[in-house]
């Protein structure tokens, strides 16, 4: 069985020329351990999985975890390092018609940073046990943030194109 | 009136040695226009402000906005380019005791990427009008994502240290 080419382009998709230089740089501060070794194995989104995953923070940053155990949920930022960055219209297989990159949560985007809300179930040293991720095993971690319901939770938010889609 | 030194360190704060190299690079894909020209003018968090802000996306990425107008809310990632990156324990003035960087939403963190949920009120070409930001005018934009209530909204999430704090 062959994996889909992550750098391929589908009918209706549009790529742009990327800028000739970058503007800022990031550190990978740890790794995410998940049960998924290949893109095709990953759940399409985190709702589809109750899998327990592990976030391994590099020891250098250990002290930054002080107090994190008091959070029930975290916002996890990670780097989707296997995706092209130049598509502006994308046609994901499961959605049909092409849509703008900024109207999608696809890993394909100018800055391949994912943001996922997870439930924190345990902290042991620099290892965090969480539920709610859908990324590949080994994905680089770039940030952890406390999730504040007061500013981060908008239960009545609507993504119109998604609510109306026929496939 | 003098601004606080953004690179200063307070009693109880702890800095670490940063890695000697970066791991990945980002593009600034636009700028955020807000009413706040100095750090001391910014609201402490976005709940304190109903200010209307403008997100200006660079024309290169215009097609990526296709369909975004159907979203009531967006997740905005931006680069807090005026903060030091090496503090692991921080003592924000309004909180008192030092806390770990990953238990705080402070701009001071290894990767100074903020994530804010905004309400989208208008789209005109590559300009988005939004409510819910608290950053400095001119802040570099790095990503826009549709906000999905099904995965992003956790109304009962608790940040324990914040709920219990006495100041």
Tab-separated table of C-alpha atoms in Angstrom:
chain	number	residue	atom	x	y	z
A	1	UNK	CA	0.000	0.000	0.000
A	2	UNK	CA	1.385	3.333	-1.026
A	3	UNK	CA	1.029	6.568	0.865
A	4	UNK	CA	-0.292	9.565	-0.964
A	5	UNK	CA	2.450	11.948	-2.100
A	6	UNK	CA	2.337	14.756	0.478
A	7	UNK	CA	3.827	17.125	-2.082
A	8	UNK	CA	1.362	16.349	-4.861
A	9	UNK	CA	-1.283	18.741	-6.179
A	10	UNK	CA	-4.920	17.864	-7.079
A	11	UNK	CA	-7.274	19.287	-9.710
A	12	UNK	CA	-8.555	22.696	-8.601
A	13	UNK	CA	-5.658	23.340	-6.255
A	14	UNK	CA	-3.581	26.501	-6.648
A	15	UNK	CA	-0.006	27.115	-5.513
A	16	UNK	CA	1.710	30.496	-5.122
A	17	UNK	CA	5.379	31.451	-5.247
A	18	UNK	CA	6.745	31.511	-1.716
A	19	UNK	CA	8.680	34.564	-0.464
A	20	UNK	CA	12.416	34.357	-1.074
A	21	UNK	CA	13.235	34.631	2.603
A	22	UNK	CA	11.844	33.734	5.990
A	23	UNK	CA	11.094	36.296	8.709
A	24	UNK	CA	11.593	34.488	12.024
A	25	UNK	CA	12.742	31.218	13.489
A	26	UNK	CA	11.392	28.624	15.895
A	27	UNK	CA	12.820	26.056	18.269
A	28	UNK	CA	11.453	22.544	18.507
A	29	UNK	CA	10.951	22.220	22.272
A	30	UNK	CA	9.965	18.541	22.373
A	31	UNK	CA	8.252	15.742	20.494
A	32	UNK	CA	4.747	14.317	20.399
A	33	UNK	CA	4.312	10.565	20.695
A	34	UNK	CA	1.180	9.155	19.058
A	35	UNK	CA	0.036	5.754	17.755
A	36	UNK	CA	0.143	6.979	14.132
A	37	UNK	CA	3.249	6.274	12.066
A	38	UNK	CA	1.956	7.251	8.618
A	39	UNK	CA	-0.236	10.100	7.359
A	40	UNK	CA	-2.898	7.693	6.148
A	41	UNK	CA	-3.226	6.239	9.646
A	42	UNK	CA	-3.963	9.566	11.362
A	43	UNK	CA	-7.568	10.287	12.294
A	44	UNK	CA	-9.084	12.958	10.039
A	45	UNK	CA	-9.598	15.051	13.125
A	46	UNK	CA	-9.100	14.719	16.844
A	47	UNK	CA	-12.778	14.091	17.564
A	48	UNK	CA	-12.405	10.712	15.907
A	49	UNK	CA	-9.937	9.493	18.466
A	50	UNK	CA	-9.715	9.002	22.206
A	51	UNK	CA	-6.130	7.850	21.836
A	52	UNK	CA	-3.826	8.683	24.696
A	53	UNK	CA	-0.745	10.527	23.450
A	54	UNK	CA	2.420	11.673	25.169
A	55	UNK	CA	4.092	15.049	24.900
A	56	UNK	CA	7.810	14.844	25.667
A	57	UNK	CA	9.237	18.249	26.539
A	58	UNK	CA	13.024	18.619	26.267
A	59	UNK	CA	14.625	18.781	29.742
A	60	UNK	CA	15.985	22.255	28.981
A	61	UNK	CA	12.467	23.664	29.355
A	62	UNK	CA	11.395	21.586	32.395
A	63	UNK	CA	10.917	24.514	34.749
A	64	UNK	CA	8.462	26.071	32.296
A	65	UNK	CA	5.997	23.299	33.170
A	66	UNK	CA	5.617	24.566	36.759
A	67	UNK	CA	1.915	24.816	37.554
A	68	UNK	CA	0.767	23.232	34.303
A	69	UNK	CA	-0.719	20.269	36.217
A	70	UNK	CA	-3.460	22.601	37.467
A	71	UNK	CA	-4.805	22.967	33.906
A	72	UNK	CA	-7.521	20.600	32.740
A	73	UNK	CA	-6.890	21.507	29.088
A	74	UNK	CA	-3.995	22.865	27.048
A	75	UNK	CA	-3.540	24.456	23.667
A	76	UNK	CA	-0.743	22.575	21.902
A	77	UNK	CA	1.157	24.135	19.007
A	78	UNK	CA	3.185	21.796	16.828
A	79	UNK	CA	5.053	21.838	13.560
A	80	UNK	CA	3.642	19.785	10.688
A	81	UNK	CA	6.984	19.209	9.062
A	82	UNK	CA	5.906	16.988	6.197
A	83	UNK	CA	3.632	19.343	4.283
A	84	UNK	CA	4.206	21.690	1.360
A	85	UNK	CA	3.662	25.367	2.210
A	86	UNK	CA	2.560	27.020	-1.026
A	87	UNK	CA	-1.036	25.900	-1.693
A	88	UNK	CA	-3.674	28.631	-1.370
A	89	UNK	CA	-6.612	26.616	-2.726
A	90	UNK	CA	-6.854	23.044	-1.546
A	91	UNK	CA	-9.157	20.159	-2.383
A	92	UNK	CA	-8.953	17.684	0.493
A	93	UNK	CA	-10.155	14.268	-0.638
A	94	UNK	CA	-12.998	14.149	1.881
A	95	UNK	CA	-14.387	17.609	1.055
A	96	UNK	CA	-14.641	17.816	-2.735
A	97	UNK	CA	-14.546	21.441	-3.873
A	98	UNK	CA	-11.401	23.538	-3.393
A	99	UNK	CA	-11.285	25.934	-0.431
A	100	UNK	CA	-8.903	28.598	0.782
A	101	UNK	CA	-6.048	27.480	3.000
A	102	UNK	CA	-7.074	29.911	5.762
A	103	UNK	CA	-10.585	28.444	5.781
A	104	UNK	CA	-9.114	24.958	6.384
A	105	UNK	CA	-7.200	23.247	9.201
A	106	UNK	CA	-5.040	21.359	6.685
A	107	UNK	CA	-1.307	20.923	7.511
A	108	UNK	CA	-0.601	22.529	4.139
A	109	UNK	CA	-0.170	26.285	4.867
A	110	UNK	CA	2.552	28.954	4.695
A	111	UNK	CA	3.486	28.277	8.320
A	112	UNK	CA	2.724	24.623	9.077
A	113	UNK	CA	1.759	25.216	12.698
A	114	UNK	CA	-1.156	23.236	14.114
A	115	UNK	CA	-3.143	24.290	17.165
A	116	UNK	CA	-4.964	21.519	19.054
A	117	UNK	CA	-6.932	21.605	22.274
A	118	UNK	CA	-6.117	18.608	24.471
A	119	UNK	CA	-7.270	17.265	27.795
A	120	UNK	CA	-4.344	16.908	30.189
A	121	UNK	CA	-4.574	13.677	32.166
A	122	UNK	CA	-1.142	13.380	33.811
A	123	UNK	CA	2.203	15.128	34.238
A	124	UNK	CA	5.306	13.104	35.129
A	125	UNK	CA	8.462	15.173	34.991
A	126	UNK	CA	8.711	16.449	31.429
A	127	UNK	CA	6.168	13.943	30.061
A	128	UNK	CA	2.559	15.028	29.646
A	129	UNK	CA	-0.210	12.538	28.978
A	130	UNK	CA	-2.989	14.036	26.860
A	131	UNK	CA	-6.086	13.141	24.861
A	132	UNK	CA	-7.125	15.001	21.704
A	133	UNK	CA	-4.245	14.872	19.225
A	134	UNK	CA	-4.343	13.497	15.690
A	135	UNK	CA	-0.772	14.028	14.452
A	136	UNK	CA	2.028	11.713	13.370
A	137	UNK	CA	4.308	10.098	15.904
A	138	UNK	CA	7.451	12.191	16.354
A	139	UNK	CA	5.826	15.527	15.442
A	140	UNK	CA	7.905	18.465	16.743
A	141	UNK	CA	6.365	20.464	19.598
A	142	UNK	CA	6.629	24.238	19.538
A	143	UNK	CA	4.449	25.510	22.392
A	144	UNK	CA	2.102	24.619	25.248
A	145	UNK	CA	-0.430	27.113	26.623
A	146	UNK	CA	-3.067	26.975	29.352
A	147	UNK	CA	-6.567	26.850	27.817
A	148	UNK	CA	-8.771	29.587	29.265
A	149	UNK	CA	-12.469	28.891	28.693
A	150	UNK	CA	-13.214	32.598	29.183
A	151	UNK	CA	-11.353	33.600	26.026
A	152	UNK	CA	-10.764	30.349	24.117
A	153	UNK	CA	-14.194	28.671	24.245
A	154	UNK	CA	-16.831	29.857	21.754
A	155	UNK	CA	-19.396	27.041	21.686
A	156	UNK	CA	-21.679	28.769	19.177
A	157	UNK	CA	-18.994	29.482	16.579
A	158	UNK	CA	-19.907	28.312	13.072
A	159	UNK	CA	-17.793	27.410	10.051
A	160	UNK	CA	-20.404	28.071	7.415
A	161	UNK	CA	-18.886	26.157	4.499
A	162	UNK	CA	-18.490	23.104	6.716
A	163	UNK	CA	-22.004	23.253	8.149
A	164	UNK	CA	-23.459	23.436	4.636
A	165	UNK	CA	-21.241	21.002	2.790
A	166	UNK	CA	-22.743	18.107	0.865
A	167	UNK	CA	-19.433	16.238	0.639
B	1	UNK	CA	6.173	58.060	31.367
B	2	UNK	CA	8.594	55.244	30.726
B	3	UNK	CA	7.746	51.822	29.359
B	4	UNK	CA	8.858	48.810	31.329
B	5	UNK	CA	11.980	47.168	29.874
B	6	UNK	CA	10.618	44.191	27.926
B	7	UNK	CA	13.958	42.419	28.367
B	8	UNK	CA	14.214	42.890	32.129
B	9	UNK	CA	13.923	40.119	34.698
B	10	UNK	CA	12.010	40.280	38.028
B	11	UNK	CA	12.667	38.648	41.397
B	12	UNK	CA	11.757	34.946	41.251
B	13	UNK	CA	12.087	34.720	37.490
B	14	UNK	CA	14.406	32.121	35.958
B	15	UNK	CA	16.053	32.161	32.529
B	16	UNK	CA	17.615	29.202	30.709
B	17	UNK	CA	20.295	29.051	28.036
B	18	UNK	CA	18.630	28.951	24.631
B	19	UNK	CA	19.628	26.266	22.087
B	20	UNK	CA	22.477	27.324	19.815
B	21	UNK	CA	20.419	26.860	16.691
B	22	UNK	CA	16.835	27.129	15.476
B	23	UNK	CA	14.924	24.235	13.930
B	24	UNK	CA	12.450	25.792	11.483
B	25	UNK	CA	11.459	29.084	9.950
B	26	UNK	CA	8.282	31.108	9.533
B	27	UNK	CA	6.954	33.682	7.108
B	28	UNK	CA	5.157	36.794	8.263
B	29	UNK	CA	2.016	36.667	6.093
B	30	UNK	CA	0.536	40.028	7.091
B	31	UNK	CA	0.187	42.580	9.864
B	32	UNK	CA	-2.340	43.235	12.610
B	33	UNK	CA	-3.613	46.779	13.061
B	34	UNK	CA	-4.777	47.648	16.579
B	35	UNK	CA	-5.296	50.835	18.602
B	36	UNK	CA	-2.326	50.003	20.879
B	37	UNK	CA	1.040	51.526	20.082
B	38	UNK	CA	2.919	50.611	23.295
B	39	UNK	CA	2.979	47.504	25.479
B	40	UNK	CA	1.610	49.425	28.460
B	41	UNK	CA	-1.445	50.444	26.429
B	42	UNK	CA	-2.474	46.884	25.507
B	43	UNK	CA	-5.354	45.353	27.430
B	44	UNK	CA	-4.153	42.638	29.826
B	45	UNK	CA	-6.306	40.210	27.903
B	46	UNK	CA	-8.745	40.292	25.048
B	47	UNK	CA	-11.817	40.082	27.271
B	48	UNK	CA	-11.083	43.595	28.447
B	49	UNK	CA	-11.564	45.058	25.015
B	50	UNK	CA	-14.234	45.240	22.365
B	51	UNK	CA	-11.848	47.129	20.119
B	52	UNK	CA	-12.246	46.539	16.426
B	53	UNK	CA	-8.935	45.498	14.873
B	54	UNK	CA	-7.874	44.884	11.294
B	55	UNK	CA	-5.870	41.974	9.952
B	56	UNK	CA	-4.048	42.878	6.753
B	57	UNK	CA	-3.029	39.789	4.809
B	58	UNK	CA	-0.274	40.246	2.215
B	59	UNK	CA	-1.735	40.090	-1.333
B	60	UNK	CA	0.449	37.069	-2.134
B	61	UNK	CA	-1.844	34.927	0.053
B	62	UNK	CA	-5.172	36.450	-1.055
B	63	UNK	CA	-6.589	33.280	-2.585
B	64	UNK	CA	-6.089	31.471	0.728
B	65	UNK	CA	-8.911	33.589	2.169
B	66	UNK	CA	-11.503	31.941	-0.107
B	67	UNK	CA	-14.452	30.861	2.014
B	68	UNK	CA	-13.179	32.457	5.213
B	69	UNK	CA	-16.151	34.850	5.244
B	70	UNK	CA	-18.376	31.905	6.175
B	71	UNK	CA	-16.592	31.594	9.544
B	72	UNK	CA	-18.015	33.433	12.534
B	73	UNK	CA	-14.768	33.008	14.480
B	74	UNK	CA	-11.100	32.477	13.642
B	75	UNK	CA	-8.017	31.325	15.460
B	76	UNK	CA	-5.293	33.908	14.805
B	77	UNK	CA	-1.617	33.048	15.259
B	78	UNK	CA	0.792	35.962	15.486
B	79	UNK	CA	4.407	36.595	16.351
B	80	UNK	CA	5.146	38.580	19.512
B	81	UNK	CA	8.373	39.979	18.245
B	82	UNK	CA	9.296	42.179	21.179
B	83	UNK	CA	9.695	39.591	23.927
B	84	UNK	CA	12.693	37.690	25.270
B	85	UNK	CA	12.492	33.920	24.771
B	86	UNK	CA	14.457	32.382	27.616
B	87	UNK	CA	12.350	32.777	30.786
B	88	UNK	CA	10.965	29.541	32.226
B	89	UNK	CA	9.604	31.012	35.483
B	90	UNK	CA	7.824	34.339	35.169
B	91	UNK	CA	6.321	36.744	37.670
B	92	UNK	CA	3.840	38.936	35.773
B	93	UNK	CA	3.164	42.114	37.748
B	94	UNK	CA	-0.553	41.418	38.098
B	95	UNK	CA	-0.142	37.823	39.373
B	96	UNK	CA	2.498	37.912	42.104
B	97	UNK	CA	4.141	34.501	42.481
B	98	UNK	CA	6.289	33.070	39.689
B	99	UNK	CA	4.740	30.489	37.367
B	100	UNK	CA	5.973	28.293	34.569
B	101	UNK	CA	5.993	29.761	31.078
B	102	UNK	CA	3.830	26.928	29.715
B	103	UNK	CA	1.202	27.625	32.406
B	104	UNK	CA	1.001	31.263	31.233
B	105	UNK	CA	-0.144	33.063	28.076
B	106	UNK	CA	2.691	35.588	28.389
B	107	UNK	CA	4.450	36.720	25.173
B	108	UNK	CA	7.703	35.603	26.796
B	109	UNK	CA	8.241	31.983	25.657
B	110	UNK	CA	10.704	29.965	23.547
B	111	UNK	CA	8.539	30.479	20.459
B	112	UNK	CA	6.724	33.808	20.830
B	113	UNK	CA	3.585	32.700	19.024
B	114	UNK	CA	0.237	33.889	20.355
B	115	UNK	CA	-3.065	32.174	19.627
B	116	UNK	CA	-6.206	34.318	19.914
B	117	UNK	CA	-9.817	33.533	19.142
B	118	UNK	CA	-11.494	36.417	17.324
B	119	UNK	CA	-14.944	37.184	16.019
B	120	UNK	CA	-14.852	37.918	12.293
B	121	UNK	CA	-17.107	40.833	11.427
B	122	UNK	CA	-16.108	41.693	7.839
B	123	UNK	CA	-13.882	40.651	4.956
B	124	UNK	CA	-12.918	43.190	2.287
B	125	UNK	CA	-10.320	41.852	-0.112
B	126	UNK	CA	-7.308	40.981	2.030
B	127	UNK	CA	-8.493	43.013	5.038
B	128	UNK	CA	-10.335	41.244	7.833
B	129	UNK	CA	-12.177	43.146	10.536
B	130	UNK	CA	-12.147	41.301	13.849
B	131	UNK	CA	-12.920	41.700	17.551
B	132	UNK	CA	-10.910	39.980	20.288
B	133	UNK	CA	-7.249	40.929	19.883
B	134	UNK	CA	-5.042	42.581	22.488
B	135	UNK	CA	-1.687	42.909	20.690
B	136	UNK	CA	0.441	45.846	19.610
B	137	UNK	CA	-0.232	47.656	16.372
B	138	UNK	CA	1.930	46.231	13.592
B	139	UNK	CA	2.222	42.738	15.094
B	140	UNK	CA	3.254	40.184	12.426
B	141	UNK	CA	0.593	37.661	11.406
B	142	UNK	CA	1.604	34.043	10.912
B	143	UNK	CA	-1.636	32.089	10.430
B	144	UNK	CA	-5.435	32.202	10.284
B	145	UNK	CA	-7.564	29.128	10.940
B	146	UNK	CA	-11.301	28.460	11.018
B	147	UNK	CA	-12.512	27.992	14.613
B	148	UNK	CA	-14.434	24.736	14.979
B	149	UNK	CA	-16.582	24.690	18.119
B	150	UNK	CA	-16.660	20.890	17.979
B	151	UNK	CA	-12.916	20.586	18.690
B	152	UNK	CA	-11.835	24.043	19.875
B	153	UNK	CA	-14.520	24.961	22.422
B	154	UNK	CA	-14.196	23.481	25.921
B	155	UNK	CA	-16.412	25.698	28.080
B	156	UNK	CA	-15.729	23.758	31.297
B	157	UNK	CA	-11.931	23.853	31.069
B	158	UNK	CA	-10.227	25.145	34.213
B	159	UNK	CA	-6.834	26.732	34.810
B	160	UNK	CA	-6.484	25.789	38.459
B	161	UNK	CA	-3.794	28.247	39.490
B	162	UNK	CA	-5.786	31.094	37.974
B	163	UNK	CA	-9.088	30.092	39.549
B	164	UNK	CA	-7.451	29.955	43.002
B	165	UNK	CA	-5.182	32.974	42.851
B	166	UNK	CA	-5.434	35.690	45.437
B	167	UNK	CA	-3.517	38.185	43.325
